[in-house]
Short mmCIF file of C-alpha atoms and ligand atoms in Angstrom, two decimals:
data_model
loop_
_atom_site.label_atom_id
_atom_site.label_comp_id
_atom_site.label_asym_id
_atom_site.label_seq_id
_atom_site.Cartn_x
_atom_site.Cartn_y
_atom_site.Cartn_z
CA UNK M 27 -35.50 -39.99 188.51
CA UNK M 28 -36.98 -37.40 190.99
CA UNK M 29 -36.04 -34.23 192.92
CA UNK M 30 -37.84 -32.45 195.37
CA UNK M 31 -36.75 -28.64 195.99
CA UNK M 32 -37.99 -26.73 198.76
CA UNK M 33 -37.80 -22.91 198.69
CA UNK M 34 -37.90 -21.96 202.24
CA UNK M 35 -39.56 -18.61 202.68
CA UNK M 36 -40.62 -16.11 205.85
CA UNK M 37 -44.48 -16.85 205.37
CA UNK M 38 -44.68 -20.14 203.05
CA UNK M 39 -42.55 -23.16 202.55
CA UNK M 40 -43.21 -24.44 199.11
CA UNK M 41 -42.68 -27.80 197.64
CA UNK M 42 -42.14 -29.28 194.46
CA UNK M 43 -41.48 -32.77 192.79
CA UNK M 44 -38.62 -31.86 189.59
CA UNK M 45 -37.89 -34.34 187.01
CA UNK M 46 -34.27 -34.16 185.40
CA UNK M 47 -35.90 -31.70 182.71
CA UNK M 48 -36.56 -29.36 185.38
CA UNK M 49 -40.38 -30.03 184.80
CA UNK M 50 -42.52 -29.18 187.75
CA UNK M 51 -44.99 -32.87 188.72
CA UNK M 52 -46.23 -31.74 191.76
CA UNK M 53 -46.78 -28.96 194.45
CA UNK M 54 -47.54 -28.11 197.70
CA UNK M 55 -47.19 -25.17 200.26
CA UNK M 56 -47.85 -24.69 203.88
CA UNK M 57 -47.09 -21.79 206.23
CA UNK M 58 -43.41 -21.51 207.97
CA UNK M 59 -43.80 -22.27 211.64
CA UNK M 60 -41.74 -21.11 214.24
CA UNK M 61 -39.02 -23.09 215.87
CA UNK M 62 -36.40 -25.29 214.48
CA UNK M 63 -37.54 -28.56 214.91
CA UNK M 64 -41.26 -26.90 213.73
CA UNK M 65 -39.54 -26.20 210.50
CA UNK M 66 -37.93 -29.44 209.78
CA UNK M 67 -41.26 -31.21 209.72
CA UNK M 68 -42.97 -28.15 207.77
CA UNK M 69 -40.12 -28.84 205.40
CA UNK M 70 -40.78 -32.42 205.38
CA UNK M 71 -44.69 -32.74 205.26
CA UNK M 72 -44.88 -29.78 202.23
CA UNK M 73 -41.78 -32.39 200.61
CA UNK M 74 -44.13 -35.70 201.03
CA UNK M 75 -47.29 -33.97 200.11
CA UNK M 76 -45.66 -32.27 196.71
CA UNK M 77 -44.31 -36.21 195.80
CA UNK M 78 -48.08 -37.27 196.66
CA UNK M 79 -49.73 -34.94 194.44
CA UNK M 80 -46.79 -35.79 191.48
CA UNK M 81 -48.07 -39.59 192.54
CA UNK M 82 -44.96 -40.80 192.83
CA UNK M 83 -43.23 -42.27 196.05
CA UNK M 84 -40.14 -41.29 198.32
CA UNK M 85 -38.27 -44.27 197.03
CA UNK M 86 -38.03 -42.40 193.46
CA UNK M 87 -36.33 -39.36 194.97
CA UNK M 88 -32.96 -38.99 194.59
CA UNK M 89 -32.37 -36.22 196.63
CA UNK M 90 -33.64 -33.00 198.53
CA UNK M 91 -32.38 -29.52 198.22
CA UNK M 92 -33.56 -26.58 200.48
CA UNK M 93 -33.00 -23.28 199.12
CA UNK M 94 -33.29 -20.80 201.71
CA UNK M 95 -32.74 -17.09 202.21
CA UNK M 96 -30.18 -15.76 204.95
CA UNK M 97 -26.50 -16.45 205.68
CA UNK M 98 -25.83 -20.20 204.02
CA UNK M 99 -23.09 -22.27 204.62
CA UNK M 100 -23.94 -25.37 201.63
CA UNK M 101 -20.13 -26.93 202.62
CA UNK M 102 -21.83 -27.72 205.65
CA UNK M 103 -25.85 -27.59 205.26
CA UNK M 104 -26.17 -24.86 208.13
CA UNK M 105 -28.50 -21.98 207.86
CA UNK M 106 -26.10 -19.63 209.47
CA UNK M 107 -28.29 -16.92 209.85
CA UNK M 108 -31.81 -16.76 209.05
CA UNK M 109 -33.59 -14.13 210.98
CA UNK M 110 -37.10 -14.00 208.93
CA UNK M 111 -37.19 -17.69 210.11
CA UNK M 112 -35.55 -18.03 213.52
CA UNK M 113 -32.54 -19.87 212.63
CA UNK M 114 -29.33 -19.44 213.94
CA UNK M 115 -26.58 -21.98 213.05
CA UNK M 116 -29.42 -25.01 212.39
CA UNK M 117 -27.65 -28.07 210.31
CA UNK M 118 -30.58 -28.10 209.12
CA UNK M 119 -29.44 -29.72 205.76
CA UNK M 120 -28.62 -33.12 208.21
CA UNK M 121 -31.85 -32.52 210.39
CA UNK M 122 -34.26 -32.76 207.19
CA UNK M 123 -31.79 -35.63 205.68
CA UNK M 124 -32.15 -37.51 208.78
CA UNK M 125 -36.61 -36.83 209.03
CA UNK M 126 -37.22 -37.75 205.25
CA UNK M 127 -34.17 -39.98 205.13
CA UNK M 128 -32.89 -38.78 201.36
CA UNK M 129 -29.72 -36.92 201.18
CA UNK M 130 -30.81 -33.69 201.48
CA UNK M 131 -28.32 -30.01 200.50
CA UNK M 132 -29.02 -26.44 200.67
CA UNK M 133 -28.07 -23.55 198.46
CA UNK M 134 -28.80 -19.56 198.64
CA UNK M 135 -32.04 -18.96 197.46
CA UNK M 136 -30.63 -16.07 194.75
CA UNK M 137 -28.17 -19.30 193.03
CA UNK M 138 -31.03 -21.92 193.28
CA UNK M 139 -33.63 -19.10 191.64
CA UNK M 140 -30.66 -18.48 189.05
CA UNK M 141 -30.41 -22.26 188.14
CA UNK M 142 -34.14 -22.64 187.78
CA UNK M 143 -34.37 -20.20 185.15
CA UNK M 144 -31.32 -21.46 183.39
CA UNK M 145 -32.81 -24.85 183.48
CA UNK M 146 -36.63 -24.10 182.75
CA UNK M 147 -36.92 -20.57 182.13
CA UNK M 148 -35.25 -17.60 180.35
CA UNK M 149 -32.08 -19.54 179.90
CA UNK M 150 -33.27 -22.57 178.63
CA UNK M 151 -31.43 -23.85 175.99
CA UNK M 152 -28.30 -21.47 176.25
CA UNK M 153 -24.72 -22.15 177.96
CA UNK M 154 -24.60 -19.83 180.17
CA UNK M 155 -26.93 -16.98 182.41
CA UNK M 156 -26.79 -14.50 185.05
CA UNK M 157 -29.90 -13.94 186.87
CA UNK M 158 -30.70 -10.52 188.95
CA UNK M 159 -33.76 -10.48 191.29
CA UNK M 160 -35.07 -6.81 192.71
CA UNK M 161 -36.72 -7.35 195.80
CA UNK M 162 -35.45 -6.40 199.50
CA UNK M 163 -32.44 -6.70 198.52
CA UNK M 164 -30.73 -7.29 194.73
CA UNK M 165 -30.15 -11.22 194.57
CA UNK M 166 -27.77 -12.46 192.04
CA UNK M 167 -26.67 -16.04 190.56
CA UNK M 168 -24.62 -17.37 187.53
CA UNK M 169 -25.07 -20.64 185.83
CA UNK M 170 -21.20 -20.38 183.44
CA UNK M 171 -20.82 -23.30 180.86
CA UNK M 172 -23.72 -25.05 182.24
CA UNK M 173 -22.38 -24.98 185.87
CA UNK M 174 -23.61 -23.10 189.21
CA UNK M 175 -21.19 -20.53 190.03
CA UNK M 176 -21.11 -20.35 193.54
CA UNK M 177 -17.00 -19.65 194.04
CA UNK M 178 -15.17 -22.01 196.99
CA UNK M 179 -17.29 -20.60 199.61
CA UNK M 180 -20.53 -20.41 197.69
CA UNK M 181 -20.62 -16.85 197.62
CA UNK M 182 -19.71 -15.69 194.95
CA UNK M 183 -22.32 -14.11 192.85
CA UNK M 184 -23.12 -11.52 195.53
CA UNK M 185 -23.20 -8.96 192.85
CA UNK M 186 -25.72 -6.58 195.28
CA UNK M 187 -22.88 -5.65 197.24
CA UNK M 188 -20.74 -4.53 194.17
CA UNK M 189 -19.94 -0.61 195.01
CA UNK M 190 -21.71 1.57 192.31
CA UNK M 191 -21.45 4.70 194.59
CA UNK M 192 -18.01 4.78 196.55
CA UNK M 193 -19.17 6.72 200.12
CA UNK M 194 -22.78 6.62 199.23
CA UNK M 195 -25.69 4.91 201.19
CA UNK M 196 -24.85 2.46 203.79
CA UNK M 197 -25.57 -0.86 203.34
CA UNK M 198 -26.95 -4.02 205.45
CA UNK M 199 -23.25 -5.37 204.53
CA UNK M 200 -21.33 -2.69 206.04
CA UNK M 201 -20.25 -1.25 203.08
CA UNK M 202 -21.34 2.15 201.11
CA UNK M 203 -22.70 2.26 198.17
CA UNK M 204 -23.64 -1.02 197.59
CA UNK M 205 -25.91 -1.57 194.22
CA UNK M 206 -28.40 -3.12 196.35
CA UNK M 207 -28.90 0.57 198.67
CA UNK M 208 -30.06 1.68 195.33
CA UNK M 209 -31.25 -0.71 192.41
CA UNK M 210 -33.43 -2.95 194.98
CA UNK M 211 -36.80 -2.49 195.45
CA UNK M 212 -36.23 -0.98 198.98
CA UNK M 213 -34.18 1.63 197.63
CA UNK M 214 -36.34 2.77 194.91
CA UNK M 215 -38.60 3.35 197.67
CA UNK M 216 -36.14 4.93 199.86
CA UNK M 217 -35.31 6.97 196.66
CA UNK M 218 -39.18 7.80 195.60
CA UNK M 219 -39.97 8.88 199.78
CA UNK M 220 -36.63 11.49 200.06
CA UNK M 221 -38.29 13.05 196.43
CA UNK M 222 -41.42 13.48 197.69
CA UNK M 223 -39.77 15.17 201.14
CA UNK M 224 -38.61 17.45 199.33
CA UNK M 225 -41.24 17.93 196.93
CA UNK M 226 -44.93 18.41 198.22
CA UNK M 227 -46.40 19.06 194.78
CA UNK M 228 -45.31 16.01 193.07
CA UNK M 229 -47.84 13.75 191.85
CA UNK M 230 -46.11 11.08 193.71
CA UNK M 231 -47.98 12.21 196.54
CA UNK M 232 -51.25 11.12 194.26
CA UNK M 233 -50.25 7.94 194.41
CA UNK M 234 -48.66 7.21 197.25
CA UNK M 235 -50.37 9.91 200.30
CA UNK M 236 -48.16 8.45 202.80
CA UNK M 237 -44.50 8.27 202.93
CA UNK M 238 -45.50 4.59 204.20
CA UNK M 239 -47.70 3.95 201.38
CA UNK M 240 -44.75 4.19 198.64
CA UNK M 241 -44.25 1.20 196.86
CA UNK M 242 -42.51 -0.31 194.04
CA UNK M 243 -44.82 0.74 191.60
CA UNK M 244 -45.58 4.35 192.28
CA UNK M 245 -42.62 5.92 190.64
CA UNK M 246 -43.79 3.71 187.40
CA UNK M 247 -47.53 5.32 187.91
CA UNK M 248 -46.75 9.09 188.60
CA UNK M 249 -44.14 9.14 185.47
CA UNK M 250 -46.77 8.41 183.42
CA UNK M 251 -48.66 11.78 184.45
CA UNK M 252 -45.66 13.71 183.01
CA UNK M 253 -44.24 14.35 186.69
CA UNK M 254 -40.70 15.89 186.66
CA UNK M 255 -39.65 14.79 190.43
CA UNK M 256 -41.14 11.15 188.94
CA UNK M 257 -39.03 11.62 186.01
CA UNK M 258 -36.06 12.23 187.97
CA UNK M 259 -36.17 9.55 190.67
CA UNK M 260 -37.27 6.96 187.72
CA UNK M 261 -34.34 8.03 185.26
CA UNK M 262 -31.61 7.80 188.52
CA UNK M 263 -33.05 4.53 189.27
CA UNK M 264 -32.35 3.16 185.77
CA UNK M 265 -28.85 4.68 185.81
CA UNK M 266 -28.17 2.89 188.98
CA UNK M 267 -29.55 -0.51 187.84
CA UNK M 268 -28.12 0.11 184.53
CA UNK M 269 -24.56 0.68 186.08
CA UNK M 270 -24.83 -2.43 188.08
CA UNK M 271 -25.70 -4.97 184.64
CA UNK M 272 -23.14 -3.69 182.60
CA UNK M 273 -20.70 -4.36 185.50
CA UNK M 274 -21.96 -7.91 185.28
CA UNK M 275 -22.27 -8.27 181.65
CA UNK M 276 -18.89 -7.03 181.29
CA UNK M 277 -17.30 -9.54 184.13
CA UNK M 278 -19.01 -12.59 183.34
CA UNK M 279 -20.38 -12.16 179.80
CA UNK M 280 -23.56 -14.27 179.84
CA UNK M 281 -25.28 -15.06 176.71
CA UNK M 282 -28.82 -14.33 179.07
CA UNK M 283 -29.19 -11.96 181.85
CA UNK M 284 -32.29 -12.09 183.52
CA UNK M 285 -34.20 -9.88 185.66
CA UNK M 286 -36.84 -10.88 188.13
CA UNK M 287 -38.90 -9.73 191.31
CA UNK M 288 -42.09 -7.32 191.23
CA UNK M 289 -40.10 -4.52 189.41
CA UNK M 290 -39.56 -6.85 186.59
CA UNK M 291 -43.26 -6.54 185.95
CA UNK M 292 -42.97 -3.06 184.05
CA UNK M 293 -41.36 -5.49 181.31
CA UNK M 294 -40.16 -3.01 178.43
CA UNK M 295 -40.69 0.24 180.68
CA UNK M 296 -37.85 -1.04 182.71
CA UNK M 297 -35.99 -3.05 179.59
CA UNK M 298 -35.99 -0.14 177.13
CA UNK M 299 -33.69 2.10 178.94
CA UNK M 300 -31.63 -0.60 180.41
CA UNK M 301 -30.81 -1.90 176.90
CA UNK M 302 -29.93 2.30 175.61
CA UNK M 303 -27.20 2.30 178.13
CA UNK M 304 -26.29 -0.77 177.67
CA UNK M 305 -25.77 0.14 173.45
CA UNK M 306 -23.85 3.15 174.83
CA UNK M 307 -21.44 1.43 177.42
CA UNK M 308 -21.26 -2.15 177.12
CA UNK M 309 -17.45 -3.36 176.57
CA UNK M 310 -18.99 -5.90 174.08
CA UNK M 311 -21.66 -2.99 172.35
CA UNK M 312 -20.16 -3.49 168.80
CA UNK M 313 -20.00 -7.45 168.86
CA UNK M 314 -22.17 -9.53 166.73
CA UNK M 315 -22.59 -11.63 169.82
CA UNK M 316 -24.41 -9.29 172.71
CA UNK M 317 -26.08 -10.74 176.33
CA UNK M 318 -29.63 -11.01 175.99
CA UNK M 319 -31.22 -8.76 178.15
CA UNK M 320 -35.17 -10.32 179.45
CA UNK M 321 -37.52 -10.76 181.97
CA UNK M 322 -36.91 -13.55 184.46
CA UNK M 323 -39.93 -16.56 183.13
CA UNK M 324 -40.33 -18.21 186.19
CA UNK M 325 -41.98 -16.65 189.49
CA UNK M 326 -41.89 -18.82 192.80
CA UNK M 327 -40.95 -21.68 190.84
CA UNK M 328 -37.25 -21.14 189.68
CA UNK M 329 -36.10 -21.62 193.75
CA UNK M 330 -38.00 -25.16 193.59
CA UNK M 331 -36.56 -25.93 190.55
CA UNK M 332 -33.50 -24.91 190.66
CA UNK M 333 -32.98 -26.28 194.60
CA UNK M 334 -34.41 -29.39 193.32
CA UNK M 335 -31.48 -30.03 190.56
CA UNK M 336 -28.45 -27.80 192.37
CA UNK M 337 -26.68 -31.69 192.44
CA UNK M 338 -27.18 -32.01 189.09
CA UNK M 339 -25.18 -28.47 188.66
CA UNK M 340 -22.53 -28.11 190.90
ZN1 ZN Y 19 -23.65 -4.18 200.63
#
């Protein structure tokens, strides 16, 4: 039997044809128009090309499942919110059932990217996994005893607005503090541009001559030059996203927890120091049985996969 998950993005919808195994058959991608209705073919034409190039046909699909990024009711299929795509309260799990006639469900893009790695990635072959993405925001998901944790109103692994800094920064959520004003990509950048306001001489300014041209990477590149405002903004960085895991590691205790999104690329320069405070303050640090700590496996692929086989999961 066949699934076809769609991960519904700002610039690209991309398709995919998933077999139980959570092996990948068949792709495609085409650019996110504008418009509801626009969408719901997009959705549908990238879903029928991806089963094309697997070779198989429609009638072998069980089902469809959209993951999507925004506010998501799943109860329902409605794309609350969705303002990278134009949506705004679209049933749009009914409007792409009714187009490619298969029953058709959406899920948060953070819980489908979660499943996908438990299913084909860094958690394969364990019980259970958390999954963090660092991007925009901080993304989180939790597949527990081999199911989706989503809680009753499917939102319940939104770690990224766990306080880590009562009264700090405000947040996109309304609260202060959040994890996500600080361990996301956007707030290492936020945190690299307010060091380098303050400090013209840093070599931060080497690598990034513009406030504007500050990205993920250039706190990683300047450190390396023995930079002491680097140093600084890097090591508060790593507290913050250090604080966040062991929060999660000590709530949910998942044999994986995963890390993903562009930071994720600086593999052990971001690991290493994650894992010493994690030796130091981990509830569970003296256990013979300790979370593994990795690199997410998958890229664009865990949100196809793990839309594809959320039915399989809940
Ligand atoms: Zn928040």
């Amino acid at each position: 039997m066949y699934y076809i998950g769609i991960d519904l993005g700002g610039t690209n919808v991309h398709a995919g044809v998933v077999n139980e195994k959570g092996e990948l058959l068949g792709q495609a991608e085409v650019s996110t128009p504008r418009g509801t209705e626009a969408v719901v073919e997009a959705i549908a034409q990238a879903g029928e090309l991806s089963a094309q190039r697997a070779g198989i046909s429609l009638r072998d699909v069980r089902s469809v499942g959209l993951a999507s990024a925004g506010s998501i009711d799943p109860a329902e299929g409605m794309v609350l919110h969705a303002w990278n795509l134009g949506l705004d309260h679209v049933p749009l799990a009914r409007m792409v059932s009714e187009r490619m006639e298969l029953p058709t469900l959406i899920e948060n893009d953070a819980n489908a990217a979660a499943l996908g790695e438990f299913v084909a990635g860094a958690g394969r072959g364990y019980r259970s996994l958390a999954a963090v993405t660092l991007g925009t925001g901080v993304g989180c998901g939790a597949v527990l005893d081999g199911k989706l944790f989503t809680g009753f109103n499917y939102a319940g692994m939104e770690a990224g607005h766990m306080v880590i800094h009562r009264g700090g920064r405000s947040c996109t959520c309304g609260r202060r503090g959040c994890w996500e004003a600080y361990a996301s990509a956007t707030g290492l950048i936020r945190s690299v541009r307010e060091a380098m306001a303050g400090h013209g001489d840093s070599a931060l300014w080497h690598f990034a001559p513009t406030p504007e041209a500050v990205n993920g990477k250039t706190v990683f590149y300047a450190v390396e030059t023995g930079d002491p405002t680097a140093r600084e903004v890097l090591d508060g960085y790593l507290g913050d996203l250090a604080c966040g895991i062991v929060n999660l590691i000590n709530i949910l205790q998942p044999e994986v927890l995963c890390i993903g999104g562009g930071i994720s690329r600086q593999g052990e320069k971001l690991l290493a120091p994650l894992r010493e405070v994690l030796d130091r303050e981990e509830f569970t640090r003296d256990s013979p049985r300790r979370t593994r700590l990795c690199v997410a496996r998958l890229r664009g692929e865990a949100g196809i996969i793990g839309a594809a086989l959320v039915p399989e999961y809940r």
